[in-house]
PDB file of C-alpha atoms in Angstrom:
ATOM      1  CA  UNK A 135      -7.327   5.519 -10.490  1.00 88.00           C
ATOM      2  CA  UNK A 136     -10.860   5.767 -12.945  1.00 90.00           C
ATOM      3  CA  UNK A 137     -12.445   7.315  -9.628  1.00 90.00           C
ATOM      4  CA  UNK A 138      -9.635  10.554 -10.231  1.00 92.00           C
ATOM      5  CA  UNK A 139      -8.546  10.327 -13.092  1.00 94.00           C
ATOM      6  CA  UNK A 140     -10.805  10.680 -16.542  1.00 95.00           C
ATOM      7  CA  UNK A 141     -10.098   7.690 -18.405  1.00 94.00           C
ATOM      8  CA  UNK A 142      -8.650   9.131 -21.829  1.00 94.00           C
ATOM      9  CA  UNK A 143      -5.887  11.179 -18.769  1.00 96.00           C
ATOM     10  CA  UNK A 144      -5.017   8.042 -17.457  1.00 95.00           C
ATOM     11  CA  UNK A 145      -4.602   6.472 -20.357  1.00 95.00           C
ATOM     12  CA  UNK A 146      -2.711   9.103 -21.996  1.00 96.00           C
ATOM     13  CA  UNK A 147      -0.556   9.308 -18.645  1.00 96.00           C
ATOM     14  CA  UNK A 148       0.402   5.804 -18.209  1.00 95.00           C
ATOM     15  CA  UNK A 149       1.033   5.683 -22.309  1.00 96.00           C
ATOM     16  CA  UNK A 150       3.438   8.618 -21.344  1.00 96.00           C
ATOM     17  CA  UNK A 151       5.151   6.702 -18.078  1.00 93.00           C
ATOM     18  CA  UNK A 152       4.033   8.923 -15.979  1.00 94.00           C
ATOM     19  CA  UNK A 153       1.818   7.186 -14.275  1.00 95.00           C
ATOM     20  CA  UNK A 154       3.537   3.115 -13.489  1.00 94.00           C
ATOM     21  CA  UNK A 155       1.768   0.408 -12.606  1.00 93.00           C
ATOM     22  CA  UNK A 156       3.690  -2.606 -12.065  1.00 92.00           C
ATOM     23  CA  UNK A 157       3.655  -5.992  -9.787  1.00 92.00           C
ATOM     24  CA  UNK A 158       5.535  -5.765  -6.968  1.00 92.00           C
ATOM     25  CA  UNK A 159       7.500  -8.571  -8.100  1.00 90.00           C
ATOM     26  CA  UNK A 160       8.824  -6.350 -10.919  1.00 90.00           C
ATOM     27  CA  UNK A 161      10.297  -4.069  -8.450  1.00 91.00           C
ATOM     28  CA  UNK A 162      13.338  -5.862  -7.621  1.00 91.00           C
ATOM     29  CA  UNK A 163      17.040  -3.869  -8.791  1.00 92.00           C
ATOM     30  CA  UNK A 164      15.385  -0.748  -9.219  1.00 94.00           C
ATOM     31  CA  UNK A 165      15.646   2.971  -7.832  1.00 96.00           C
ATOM     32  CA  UNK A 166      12.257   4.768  -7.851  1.00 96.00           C
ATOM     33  CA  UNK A 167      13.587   8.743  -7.367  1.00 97.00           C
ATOM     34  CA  UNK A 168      11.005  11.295  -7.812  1.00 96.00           C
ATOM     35  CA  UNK A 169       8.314   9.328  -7.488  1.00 96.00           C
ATOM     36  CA  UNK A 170       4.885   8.738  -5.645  1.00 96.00           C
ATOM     37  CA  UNK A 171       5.024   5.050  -5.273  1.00 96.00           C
ATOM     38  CA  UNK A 172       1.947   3.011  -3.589  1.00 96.00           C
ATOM     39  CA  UNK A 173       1.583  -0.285  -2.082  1.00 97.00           C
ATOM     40  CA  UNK A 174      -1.384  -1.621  -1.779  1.00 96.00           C
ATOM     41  CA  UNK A 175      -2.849  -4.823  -0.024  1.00 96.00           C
ATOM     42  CA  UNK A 176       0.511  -4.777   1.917  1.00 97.00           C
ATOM     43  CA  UNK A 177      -0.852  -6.761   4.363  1.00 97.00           C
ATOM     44  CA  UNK A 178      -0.435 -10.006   2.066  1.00 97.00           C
ATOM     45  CA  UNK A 179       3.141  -8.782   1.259  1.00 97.00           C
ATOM     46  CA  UNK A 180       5.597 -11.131   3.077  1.00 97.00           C
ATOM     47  CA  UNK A 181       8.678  -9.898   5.044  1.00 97.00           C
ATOM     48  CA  UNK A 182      11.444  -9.887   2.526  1.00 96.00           C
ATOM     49  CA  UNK A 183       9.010  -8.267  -0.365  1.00 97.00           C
ATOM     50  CA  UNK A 184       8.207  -6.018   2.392  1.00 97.00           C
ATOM     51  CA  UNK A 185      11.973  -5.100   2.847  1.00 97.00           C
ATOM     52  CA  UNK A 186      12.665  -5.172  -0.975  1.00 97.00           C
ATOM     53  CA  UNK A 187       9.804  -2.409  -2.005  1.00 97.00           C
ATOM     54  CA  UNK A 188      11.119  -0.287   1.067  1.00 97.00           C
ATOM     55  CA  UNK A 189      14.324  -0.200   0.059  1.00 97.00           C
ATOM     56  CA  UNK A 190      13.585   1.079  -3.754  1.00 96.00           C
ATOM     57  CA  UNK A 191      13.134   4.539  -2.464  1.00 97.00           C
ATOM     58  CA  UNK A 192      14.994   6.689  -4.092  1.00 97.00           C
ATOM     59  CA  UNK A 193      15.927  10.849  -4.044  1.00 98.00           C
ATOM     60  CA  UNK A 194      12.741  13.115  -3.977  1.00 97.00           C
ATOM     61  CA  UNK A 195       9.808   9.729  -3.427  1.00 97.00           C
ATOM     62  CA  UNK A 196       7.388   9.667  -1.532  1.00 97.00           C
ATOM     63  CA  UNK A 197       6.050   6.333  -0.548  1.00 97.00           C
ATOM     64  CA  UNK A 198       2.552   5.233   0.811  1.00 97.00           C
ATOM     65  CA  UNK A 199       1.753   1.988   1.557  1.00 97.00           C
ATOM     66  CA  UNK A 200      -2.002   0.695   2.372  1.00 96.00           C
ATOM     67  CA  UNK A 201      -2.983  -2.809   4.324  1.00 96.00           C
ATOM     68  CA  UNK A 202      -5.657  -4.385   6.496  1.00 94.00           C
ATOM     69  CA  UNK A 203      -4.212  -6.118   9.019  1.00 93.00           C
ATOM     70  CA  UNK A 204      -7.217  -7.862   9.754  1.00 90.00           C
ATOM     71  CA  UNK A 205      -7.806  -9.487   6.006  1.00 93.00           C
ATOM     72  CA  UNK A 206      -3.870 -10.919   6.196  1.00 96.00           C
ATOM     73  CA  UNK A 207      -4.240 -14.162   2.998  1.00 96.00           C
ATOM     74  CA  UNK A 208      -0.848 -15.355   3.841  1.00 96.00           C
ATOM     75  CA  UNK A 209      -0.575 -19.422   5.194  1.00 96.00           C
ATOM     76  CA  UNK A 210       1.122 -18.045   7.842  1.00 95.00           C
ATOM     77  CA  UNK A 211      -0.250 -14.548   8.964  1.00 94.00           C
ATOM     78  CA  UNK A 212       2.183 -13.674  11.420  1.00 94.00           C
ATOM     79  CA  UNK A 213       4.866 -13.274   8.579  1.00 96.00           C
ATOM     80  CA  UNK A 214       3.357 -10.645   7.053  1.00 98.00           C
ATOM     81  CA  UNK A 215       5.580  -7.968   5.444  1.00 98.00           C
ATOM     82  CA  UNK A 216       2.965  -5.209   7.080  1.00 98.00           C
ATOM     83  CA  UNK A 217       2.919  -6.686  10.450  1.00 97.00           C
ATOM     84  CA  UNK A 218       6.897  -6.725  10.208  1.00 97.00           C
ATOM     85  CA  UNK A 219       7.367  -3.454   8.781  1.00 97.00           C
ATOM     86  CA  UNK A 220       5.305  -1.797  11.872  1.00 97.00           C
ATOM     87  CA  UNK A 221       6.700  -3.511  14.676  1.00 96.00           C
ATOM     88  CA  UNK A 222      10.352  -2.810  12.759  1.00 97.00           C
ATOM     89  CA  UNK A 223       9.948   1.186  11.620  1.00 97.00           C
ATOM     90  CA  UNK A 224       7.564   2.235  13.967  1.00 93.00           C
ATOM     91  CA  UNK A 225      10.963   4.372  16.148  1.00 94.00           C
ATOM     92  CA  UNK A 226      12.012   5.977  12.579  1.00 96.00           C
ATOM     93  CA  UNK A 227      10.936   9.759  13.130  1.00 94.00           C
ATOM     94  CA  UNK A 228      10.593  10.228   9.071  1.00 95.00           C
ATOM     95  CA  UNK A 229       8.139   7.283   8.777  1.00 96.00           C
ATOM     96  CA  UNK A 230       4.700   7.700  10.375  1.00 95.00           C
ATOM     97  CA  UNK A 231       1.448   4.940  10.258  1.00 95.00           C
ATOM     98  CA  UNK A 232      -1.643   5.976  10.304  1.00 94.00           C
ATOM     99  CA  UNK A 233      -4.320   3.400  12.029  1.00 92.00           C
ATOM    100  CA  UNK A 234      -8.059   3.791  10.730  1.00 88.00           C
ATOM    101  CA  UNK A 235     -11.258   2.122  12.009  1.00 82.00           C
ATOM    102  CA  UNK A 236     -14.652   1.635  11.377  1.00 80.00           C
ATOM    103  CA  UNK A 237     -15.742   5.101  11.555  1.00 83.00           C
ATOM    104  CA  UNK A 238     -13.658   6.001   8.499  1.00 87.00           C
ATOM    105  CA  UNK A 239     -15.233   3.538   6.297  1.00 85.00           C
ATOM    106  CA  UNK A 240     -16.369   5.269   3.135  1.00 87.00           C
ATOM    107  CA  UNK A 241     -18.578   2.360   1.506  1.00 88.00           C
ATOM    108  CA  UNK A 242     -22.347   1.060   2.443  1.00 92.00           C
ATOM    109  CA  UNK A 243     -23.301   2.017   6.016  1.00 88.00           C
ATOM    110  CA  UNK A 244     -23.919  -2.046   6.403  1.00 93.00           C
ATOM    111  CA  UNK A 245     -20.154  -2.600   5.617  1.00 90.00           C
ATOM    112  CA  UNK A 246     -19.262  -0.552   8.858  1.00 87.00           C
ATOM    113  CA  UNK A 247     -22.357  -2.657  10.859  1.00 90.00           C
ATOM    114  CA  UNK A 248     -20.156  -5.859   9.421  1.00 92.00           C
ATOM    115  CA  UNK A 249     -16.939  -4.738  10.296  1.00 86.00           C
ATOM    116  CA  UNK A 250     -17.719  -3.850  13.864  1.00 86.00           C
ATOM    117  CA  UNK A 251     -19.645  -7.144  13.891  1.00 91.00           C
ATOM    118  CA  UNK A 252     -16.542  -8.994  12.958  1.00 88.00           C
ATOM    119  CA  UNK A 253     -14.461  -7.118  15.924  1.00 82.00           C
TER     120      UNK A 253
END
């Protein structure tokens, strides 16, 4: 968030509760409504955390949720929550996924040389 937001904002903003950030595990029994909520490293999320963050959505949110499926840490990668979710939601008109590749890598130019490497 340092790389938008001024430090002294985001301080001020998550002081205020505007701005949340909170384990996933801390997620369970609540309603998020008008909120922007992220997920990130969703990849290492496993199926029922993956169902339990989904269903938080509440009124008015807006939810985006980030993962490499190629850097899954889980013992057992094919029970990913990410891997799930897109085999599971990928009919639902209202939800879309959005695949990127090497060419929109936006670190070191060797990072994309690794990546395609590593394909």
């Amino acid at each position: 968030l340092e790389d938008m937001i001024p430090r002294g904002q985001l301080e001020k903003k998550i002081e205020s509760g505007q701005i949340e950030i909170a384990p996933l595990a801390f997620m369970r029994g609540r309603t998020l409504n008008e909120c922007y909520i992220i997920l990130d490293e969703a990849q290492n999320t496993t199926i029922p955390q993956m169902k339990m963050f989904l269903t938080r959505m509440g009124f008015g949110s807006k939810m985006v949720i980030t993962g490499d499926i190629t850097q899954i840490d889980l013992p057992n990668p094919s029970q990913s929550g990410l891997l799930d979710a897109i085999k599971i939601l990928d009919s639902i008109e209202q939800i879309t996924f959005c695949e990127l590749d090497s060419q929109d890598i936006v670190r070191h130019q060797l990072v994309k040389k690794i990546v395609s490497a590593y394909d």
